[in-house]
Coordinates of C-alpha atoms in Angstrom, one line a residue:
M1 CA 65.2 -36.6 -11.7
A2 CA 61.0 -37.4 -12.2
V3 CA 60.9 -38.7 -8.4
A4 CA 62.4 -35.2 -7.8
Y5 CA 59.6 -33.7 -10.3
F6 CA 57.1 -35.1 -9.0
S7 CA 58.0 -34.1 -5.4
R8 CA 58.1 -30.5 -5.7
S9 CA 54.8 -30.4 -7.9
R10 CA 53.6 -32.2 -5.2
K11 CA 55.0 -29.8 -2.6
R12 CA 53.4 -26.9 -4.2
I13 CA 50.1 -28.6 -4.8
V14 CA 50.1 -28.7 -0.8
F15 CA 51.6 -25.2 -0.9
L16 CA 48.1 -24.0 -3.3
F17 CA 45.9 -25.4 -1.4
I18 CA 46.9 -24.2 2.3
F19 CA 47.6 -21.1 0.6
F20 CA 43.9 -20.7 -0.6
I21 CA 42.2 -22.5 3.3
V22 CA 44.3 -19.9 4.8
C23 CA 43.0 -16.9 2.4
G24 CA 39.3 -18.3 2.9
L25 CA 40.1 -18.1 6.7
I26 CA 40.7 -14.6 6.3
S27 CA 38.2 -13.9 4.1
L28 CA 35.7 -15.2 6.8
S29 CA 37.4 -14.1 9.5
C30 CA 37.0 -10.5 8.2
A31 CA 34.1 -10.5 7.3
A32 CA 33.0 -11.3 10.7
R33 CA 34.8 -8.6 12.4
Q34 CA 33.1 -6.3 9.6
P35 CA 31.1 -3.9 11.2
K36 CA 26.9 -4.6 11.3
A37 CA 26.7 -1.2 9.5
S38 CA 28.5 -2.5 6.8
R39 CA 27.0 -5.4 7.0
Q40 CA 23.6 -3.6 6.9
K41 CA 24.2 -1.3 4.2
L42 CA 25.1 -4.5 1.3
Q43 CA 22.3 -5.8 1.9
V44 CA 20.4 -2.4 1.4
H45 CA 22.2 -1.9 -1.8
K46 CA 21.1 -5.9 -2.8
H47 CA 17.4 -5.0 -2.1
L48 CA 17.4 -1.8 -3.7
K49 CA 19.0 -4.0 -6.7
R50 CA 16.0 -6.3 -6.8
L51 CA 13.1 -3.3 -6.1
N52 CA 14.8 -0.7 -8.8
K53 CA 14.4 -1.9 -12.3
A54 CA 15.9 -0.8 -14.9
P55 CA 14.1 2.3 -16.4
V56 CA 13.6 3.8 -19.9
K57 CA 12.5 6.6 -19.0
T58 CA 13.8 8.9 -15.9
I59 CA 11.2 11.4 -14.6
Q60 CA 12.5 14.3 -11.9
S61 CA 9.2 14.9 -9.4
P62 CA 9.3 18.6 -7.8
D63 CA 8.9 17.0 -4.7
G64 CA 12.3 14.8 -4.7
D65 CA 11.0 11.8 -5.8
M66 CA 12.5 10.0 -9.3
I67 CA 9.6 8.5 -10.8
D68 CA 11.5 5.4 -13.1
C69 CA 9.1 4.0 -16.4
V70 CA 9.6 0.6 -16.3
H71 CA 8.9 -1.6 -19.2
I72 CA 5.4 -3.6 -18.2
S73 CA 6.9 -6.7 -18.5
H74 CA 9.9 -6.2 -16.2
Q75 CA 7.7 -4.8 -13.2
P76 CA 8.5 -6.1 -9.3
A77 CA 5.8 -8.3 -9.8
F78 CA 7.6 -10.4 -12.1
D79 CA 9.9 -11.7 -9.5
H80 CA 7.3 -13.8 -7.9
P81 CA 8.3 -17.8 -8.5
F82 CA 4.1 -18.2 -9.8
L83 CA 4.4 -14.8 -12.2
K84 CA 7.3 -16.3 -14.2
D85 CA 5.3 -17.4 -17.5
H86 CA 2.0 -14.8 -16.9
K87 CA 0.5 -13.5 -19.4
I88 CA -0.4 -10.1 -18.7
Q89 CA -4.2 -9.2 -18.7
M90 CA -4.2 -5.5 -19.7
R91 CA -7.5 -4.6 -18.9
P92 CA -10.5 -6.9 -17.2
N93 CA -13.6 -8.1 -19.4
Y94 CA -16.4 -6.7 -17.0
H95 CA -16.2 -3.6 -14.3
P96 CA -19.4 -3.7 -11.8
E97 CA -20.9 -0.9 -14.3
G98 CA -21.4 -3.5 -16.5
I99 CA -19.8 -5.0 -19.5
Y100 CA -16.3 -3.1 -20.0
D101 CA -16.4 -0.4 -22.1
E102 CA -13.1 1.3 -23.4
N103 CA -14.5 4.2 -24.6
K104 CA -16.5 5.1 -21.4
V105 CA -13.7 4.3 -18.8
N106 CA -10.5 5.9 -20.7
T107 CA -11.9 9.1 -23.4
E108 CA -10.5 12.2 -21.9
S109 CA -13.7 13.8 -21.3
N110 CA -14.1 11.0 -18.5
K111 CA -11.2 11.1 -16.7
R112 CA -11.1 12.3 -12.9
E113 CA -14.0 14.1 -11.6
N114 CA -11.7 16.6 -9.9
T115 CA -8.5 18.5 -11.0
I116 CA -6.2 15.9 -8.9
N117 CA -3.0 15.2 -10.2
Q118 CA 0.7 13.5 -9.5
L119 CA 3.2 15.9 -9.1
W120 CA 5.8 14.0 -11.1
H121 CA 3.4 14.8 -13.8
V122 CA 4.2 18.3 -14.0
N123 CA 7.8 16.9 -15.5
G124 CA 6.5 14.6 -18.0
M125 CA 4.5 10.8 -18.6
C126 CA 5.8 7.7 -18.9
P127 CA 5.5 6.3 -22.6
E128 CA 3.3 3.4 -23.5
D129 CA 4.5 0.2 -22.6
T130 CA 6.1 1.0 -19.5
I131 CA 4.2 2.2 -15.8
P132 CA 5.5 4.5 -13.4
I133 CA 7.1 3.0 -10.1
R134 CA 8.7 5.7 -7.3
R135 CA 12.4 4.7 -7.3
T136 CA 13.3 3.8 -3.4
K137 CA 16.2 5.2 -1.6
E138 CA 18.8 3.9 0.6
D139 CA 17.1 6.2 3.3
D140 CA 13.7 4.7 2.1
V141 CA 15.2 1.1 3.3
L142 CA 17.4 2.7 6.2
R143 CA 14.5 4.2 7.8
A144 CA 12.7 0.8 8.1
S145 CA 13.2 -1.4 11.6
S146 CA 14.7 -4.0 8.9
V147 CA 15.9 -4.8 5.0
K148 CA 13.0 -7.7 5.9
R149 CA 10.2 -5.5 7.0
Y150 CA 10.7 -2.2 4.5
G151 CA 7.7 -1.4 2.7
K152 CA 5.2 -3.5 5.2
K153 CA 2.9 -2.7 7.5
K154 CA 3.4 -3.7 11.7
H155 CA 1.1 -7.3 11.7
T156 CA -1.7 -5.9 14.2
S157 CA -3.0 -2.6 12.3
I158 CA -6.4 -4.2 11.8
P159 CA -9.4 -2.5 12.6
V160 CA -11.4 -4.8 14.4
P161 CA -14.9 -3.6 14.7
R162 CA -16.4 -4.3 18.4
S163 CA -19.3 -7.4 16.7
I164 CA -16.0 -9.3 15.9
P165 CA -14.7 -12.3 18.4
K166 CA -11.5 -11.4 19.1
S167 CA -10.2 -14.4 21.2
A168 CA -8.4 -15.4 17.7
D169 CA -5.5 -12.7 18.9
P170 CA -5.9 -10.8 22.1
D171 CA -3.6 -8.6 21.2
L172 CA -6.3 -7.2 18.6
V173 CA -7.8 -5.8 21.4
N174 CA -5.9 -2.8 21.9
E175 CA -4.6 -3.1 18.1
S176 CA -0.7 -2.0 20.1
G177 CA -1.6 1.4 19.0
H178 CA -3.1 1.6 16.0
Q179 CA -6.5 3.5 16.1
H180 CA -9.0 3.9 13.6
A181 CA -12.6 5.7 12.9
I182 CA -14.7 3.6 10.0
A183 CA -17.6 2.4 8.9
Y184 CA -18.1 -1.5 7.8
V185 CA -20.7 -4.0 6.3
E186 CA -20.0 -8.1 7.0
G187 CA -22.0 -11.0 6.8
D188 CA -22.8 -11.4 3.3
K189 CA -20.4 -12.4 0.3
F190 CA -18.8 -9.1 -1.1
Y191 CA -16.9 -8.9 -4.6
G192 CA -15.7 -5.5 -3.9
A193 CA -16.4 -1.8 -2.9
K194 CA -15.9 2.0 -4.1
A195 CA -15.9 4.7 -2.4
T196 CA -15.0 8.6 -3.2
M197 CA -13.2 10.3 -0.1
N198 CA -11.8 13.8 0.6
V199 CA -7.8 14.4 0.4
W200 CA -6.0 16.0 3.2
E201 CA -2.5 16.4 4.7
P202 CA -3.1 15.2 8.2
K203 CA -0.4 16.7 10.9
I204 CA 2.1 13.3 12.3
Q205 CA 3.4 14.2 15.1
Q206 CA 6.3 11.2 15.4
P207 CA 8.1 10.2 12.5
N208 CA 7.5 6.3 13.0
E209 CA 3.4 7.4 13.5
F210 CA 1.5 7.7 9.7
S211 CA -2.0 8.8 8.9
L212 CA -4.5 7.1 6.7
S213 CA -7.7 6.8 4.6
Q214 CA -8.4 3.8 2.6
I215 CA -10.7 1.2 1.4
W216 CA -10.2 -2.4 3.7
I217 CA -11.3 -5.5 1.1
L218 CA -11.1 -8.8 4.3
G219 CA -11.2 -12.1 4.3
G220 CA -11.3 -15.1 6.4
S221 CA -10.7 -14.3 10.5
F222 CA -9.3 -11.8 12.5
G223 CA -6.4 -14.2 13.6
E224 CA -3.2 -15.5 11.6
D225 CA -4.4 -16.0 8.5
L226 CA -6.5 -12.8 7.4
N227 CA -6.4 -11.5 4.0
S228 CA -6.8 -8.1 3.6
I229 CA -6.2 -5.6 -0.1
E230 CA -6.2 -2.1 0.6
A231 CA -6.4 1.3 -1.1
G232 CA -6.5 5.0 -0.5
W233 CA -4.0 8.0 0.4
Q234 CA -1.8 7.9 3.4
V235 CA 1.0 10.3 5.2
S236 CA 3.6 8.1 6.5
P237 CA 7.4 9.9 6.9
D238 CA 8.9 6.4 7.6
L239 CA 7.9 5.0 4.2
Y240 CA 8.2 8.1 1.8
G241 CA 10.5 10.5 4.3
D242 CA 8.8 13.4 4.1
N243 CA 4.8 14.9 5.2
N244 CA 3.2 14.6 1.1
T245 CA 0.0 13.1 1.1
R246 CA 0.4 10.0 -1.6
L247 CA -1.9 7.2 -3.5
F248 CA -0.9 3.7 -1.7
T249 CA -2.3 0.5 -1.8
Y250 CA -1.7 -2.7 0.0
W251 CA -1.6 -6.5 0.4
T252 CA -1.5 -9.2 3.0
S253 CA -2.7 -12.8 3.0
D254 CA -1.4 -13.3 6.6
A255 CA -2.4 -10.7 8.4
Y256 CA 0.9 -8.4 7.8
Q257 CA 3.2 -11.5 8.7
A258 CA 4.8 -12.3 5.7
T259 CA 3.5 -11.8 2.8
G260 CA 2.3 -8.6 0.7
C261 CA 4.1 -4.7 1.1
Y262 CA 2.7 -1.4 0.4
N263 CA 2.5 -0.8 -3.3
L264 CA 5.2 -2.1 -5.9
L265 CA 7.6 -3.0 -2.8
C266 CA 7.5 -6.3 -3.2
S267 CA 6.1 -8.9 -6.4
G268 CA 2.0 -9.1 -6.5
F269 CA 0.5 -6.6 -7.8
I270 CA 0.3 -5.9 -11.1
Q271 CA 0.2 -2.3 -12.5
I272 CA -0.9 -1.9 -16.1
N273 CA -1.4 2.0 -16.4
N274 CA 1.0 4.0 -17.4
N275 CA -0.1 7.4 -15.9
I276 CA -0.4 6.6 -12.4
A277 CA 2.5 5.8 -10.0
M278 CA 1.6 4.1 -6.5
G279 CA 3.3 5.9 -3.8
A280 CA 4.0 9.1 -5.4
S281 CA 2.0 12.5 -3.9
I282 CA -1.4 14.0 -4.8
S283 CA -1.5 17.3 -5.4
P284 CA -3.9 19.6 -4.7
V285 CA -5.4 18.6 -1.0
S286 CA -8.1 20.0 0.5
A287 CA -8.1 22.8 2.5
Y288 CA -10.3 23.9 5.5
R289 CA -13.4 26.2 5.0
N290 CA -12.3 26.2 1.3
S291 CA -11.9 24.0 -1.9
Q292 CA -12.5 20.2 -1.6
Y293 CA -10.6 17.6 -3.1
D294 CA -11.4 14.0 -3.3
I295 CA -10.3 11.0 -5.2
S296 CA -12.6 7.6 -5.8
I297 CA -11.5 4.3 -5.5
L298 CA -13.4 1.2 -7.2
V299 CA -12.0 -2.4 -5.9
W300 CA -13.7 -5.1 -7.2
K301 CA -13.4 -9.3 -8.5
E302 CA -13.3 -9.9 -11.5
G303 CA -11.2 -13.6 -11.8
N304 CA -8.1 -11.5 -10.5
W305 CA -8.6 -8.6 -7.9
W306 CA -9.1 -5.2 -10.1
M307 CA -8.3 -1.9 -8.9
Q308 CA -9.9 1.7 -10.7
F309 CA -8.5 5.1 -9.8
G310 CA -11.5 8.0 -10.5
N311 CA -13.4 7.5 -13.7
G312 CA -10.4 7.2 -15.8
Y313 CA -7.3 4.5 -14.8
V314 CA -7.6 0.8 -14.3
L315 CA -4.3 0.8 -12.5
G316 CA -3.9 -2.9 -12.2
Y317 CA -4.9 -6.0 -10.7
W318 CA -3.9 -8.5 -7.4
P319 CA -3.5 -12.2 -8.8
S320 CA -5.9 -13.7 -6.8
F321 CA -3.7 -16.8 -6.3
L322 CA -1.8 -15.1 -3.9
F323 CA -4.6 -14.9 -1.6
S324 CA -6.9 -18.0 0.4
Y325 CA -9.9 -16.7 1.5
L326 CA -9.6 -13.8 -1.0
A327 CA -9.8 -16.4 -3.9
D328 CA -13.5 -16.3 -4.2
S329 CA -14.8 -13.2 -2.2
A330 CA -14.5 -11.2 0.6
T331 CA -16.8 -11.4 4.0
M332 CA -16.0 -7.7 5.2
I333 CA -15.6 -4.4 3.6
E334 CA -14.2 -1.4 5.3
W335 CA -13.8 2.0 4.9
G336 CA -12.5 4.7 7.5
G337 CA -9.1 6.2 8.9
E338 CA -6.4 4.8 10.5
V339 CA -3.5 6.2 12.7
V340 CA -0.5 5.0 14.6
N341 CA -0.1 6.1 18.5
S342 CA 2.6 5.6 19.7
E343 CA 2.2 7.5 22.7
P344 CA 4.8 9.7 23.1
D345 CA 5.6 11.2 26.7
G346 CA 3.3 8.8 27.8
Q347 CA 0.3 11.1 26.2
H348 CA -2.3 10.1 22.9
T349 CA -0.6 11.5 20.3
S350 CA -1.7 14.5 18.4
T351 CA -1.5 13.1 14.8
Q352 CA -4.2 13.9 12.9
M353 CA -7.0 11.7 11.2
G354 CA -8.4 13.5 7.9
S355 CA -8.4 16.6 8.3
G356 CA -7.8 16.9 11.9
R357 CA -11.6 17.4 12.8
F358 CA -13.9 15.6 14.2
P359 CA -17.1 14.5 12.3
E360 CA -19.8 17.1 13.8
E361 CA -18.1 20.0 11.5
G362 CA -19.2 18.8 8.6
F363 CA -18.3 19.4 4.6
G364 CA -15.1 21.7 4.5
K365 CA -13.8 21.5 7.6
A366 CA -14.0 17.0 8.4
S367 CA -12.9 14.5 6.0
Y368 CA -15.6 12.2 4.5
F369 CA -16.3 9.3 2.7
R370 CA -18.7 9.5 -0.1
N371 CA -21.0 7.2 -2.5
I372 CA -19.5 4.3 -0.3
Q373 CA -21.0 1.0 -2.2
V374 CA -20.3 -2.7 -2.1
V375 CA -20.1 -5.0 -5.2
D376 CA -22.7 -8.1 -5.2
K377 CA -22.4 -11.4 -7.0
E378 CA -23.7 -10.3 -10.3
N379 CA -20.9 -7.8 -10.5
N380 CA -23.4 -4.7 -9.6
L381 CA -22.3 -1.6 -7.3
K382 CA -25.0 -1.6 -4.7
A383 CA -25.6 0.1 -1.4
P384 CA -24.5 -1.5 1.4
K385 CA -26.8 -2.8 3.8
D386 CA -26.7 -2.8 8.3
I387 CA -23.6 -0.6 8.2
G388 CA -21.9 -0.2 11.0
T389 CA -19.2 1.9 13.2
F390 CA -16.1 1.5 15.0
T391 CA -13.5 3.6 16.8
E392 CA -11.5 2.7 19.6
Q393 CA -11.7 6.4 21.5
S394 CA -14.2 8.4 20.6
N395 CA -13.1 11.7 22.1
C396 CA -9.7 11.1 19.8
Y397 CA -11.1 10.1 16.5
D398 CA -15.1 9.7 15.8
V399 CA -16.6 9.1 12.7
Q400 CA -21.0 9.4 11.7
T401 CA -22.6 8.1 9.0
G402 CA -25.6 9.8 7.0
S403 CA -27.0 9.0 3.4
N404 CA -29.1 11.4 0.8
S405 CA -30.0 11.7 -2.7
D406 CA -26.5 13.4 -3.7
W407 CA -23.7 11.3 -1.7
G408 CA -25.3 8.1 -0.8
H409 CA -24.5 6.6 2.1
Y410 CA -21.8 9.0 3.2
F411 CA -20.0 9.4 6.3
Y412 CA -17.6 12.5 8.0
Y413 CA -14.7 11.3 10.1
G414 CA -11.2 12.0 12.1
G415 CA -10.1 13.7 14.7
P416 CA -7.4 15.9 15.9
G417 CA -5.5 13.0 18.5
K418 CA -4.8 14.3 21.7
N419 CA -6.9 16.8 22.9
P420 CA -8.3 17.8 26.8
N421 CA -10.5 14.8 26.4
C422 CA -8.3 12.7 25.0
A423 CA -5.3 12.4 27.4

């Protein structure tokens, strides 16, 4: 009897073993036959789960954005393995105008120079100890070329002035469809930069194109290891799903290949401010021959790389360990505009840079950067020396510099893209 029982038990074990193997094979077969779209959706949902942290409060913006107020210690930055035990620095010790003075920077009387707001402010603000994060939607990720590339710039979106040797990467000569109109300084150690730029809503011809105006803080060569910190405003239908003008930041430590991203779409930038949402719409914007609205942006090195918006808001910092060359200082600063020219129908795009007007039209018509400054090793803001300019096709987008007592060093820039002289 015992032998018969053992035999039946062994048969049962063998049967169950075969059953589970067959089930596993069937499951693998089903997964292999699973439609590509379904597998992509699964990847997208996993990505959204990583990006969209549990909010303390959610605010609906008039433009359709959802702004999640996420506890400051739960923000995407802390997904980085090197930031697991990071103690958040709630304010810098110094800023380039001298010792950091809380009353000087954060008082009601010293808020932004203009009446620019972010649209979501209409329906509320985030509480203390939280930061506002624009919620990423499924459609946002699906518009990207892949889940992996969502929130990232293309590899060669770097403005390369003519004085820079291009031997490191021949692709940088034609910029692979990216065009610029910039002012720049080089040949020194820079510890930050500041500028005030007026804000527009340029027209974008193709959804896969964008138009932006920003500051670049650059370190290293223009090859595969370029370090860059960037901040400004942009219109990017692919990234945001609309044509609104939005505040943005970007960083990379390997020339846009694998590291870095826009805003808070990967771990890196640590936000400390509960009033300003990266990637959220800016309102109002400048109008042709009408009111002009501008924003000031300051990025400076004080241990980490800090960012301030206007006179009122220190937004946060990029930890210096994210970078190699920028771990100490920058070797070049650039200010200006960038567009993507995808050459629809084989002709130059009509995507506008800045206001869509050429620099010679001047104030109220053309876009500008004014009071452009750099930060020196003593942490002082200084007027830049030996400013150069660069544009790939001045008949499409151009730049003109100047200086006076009110605006310090400034430049007008931009253009309409396609026109009789820019085919």
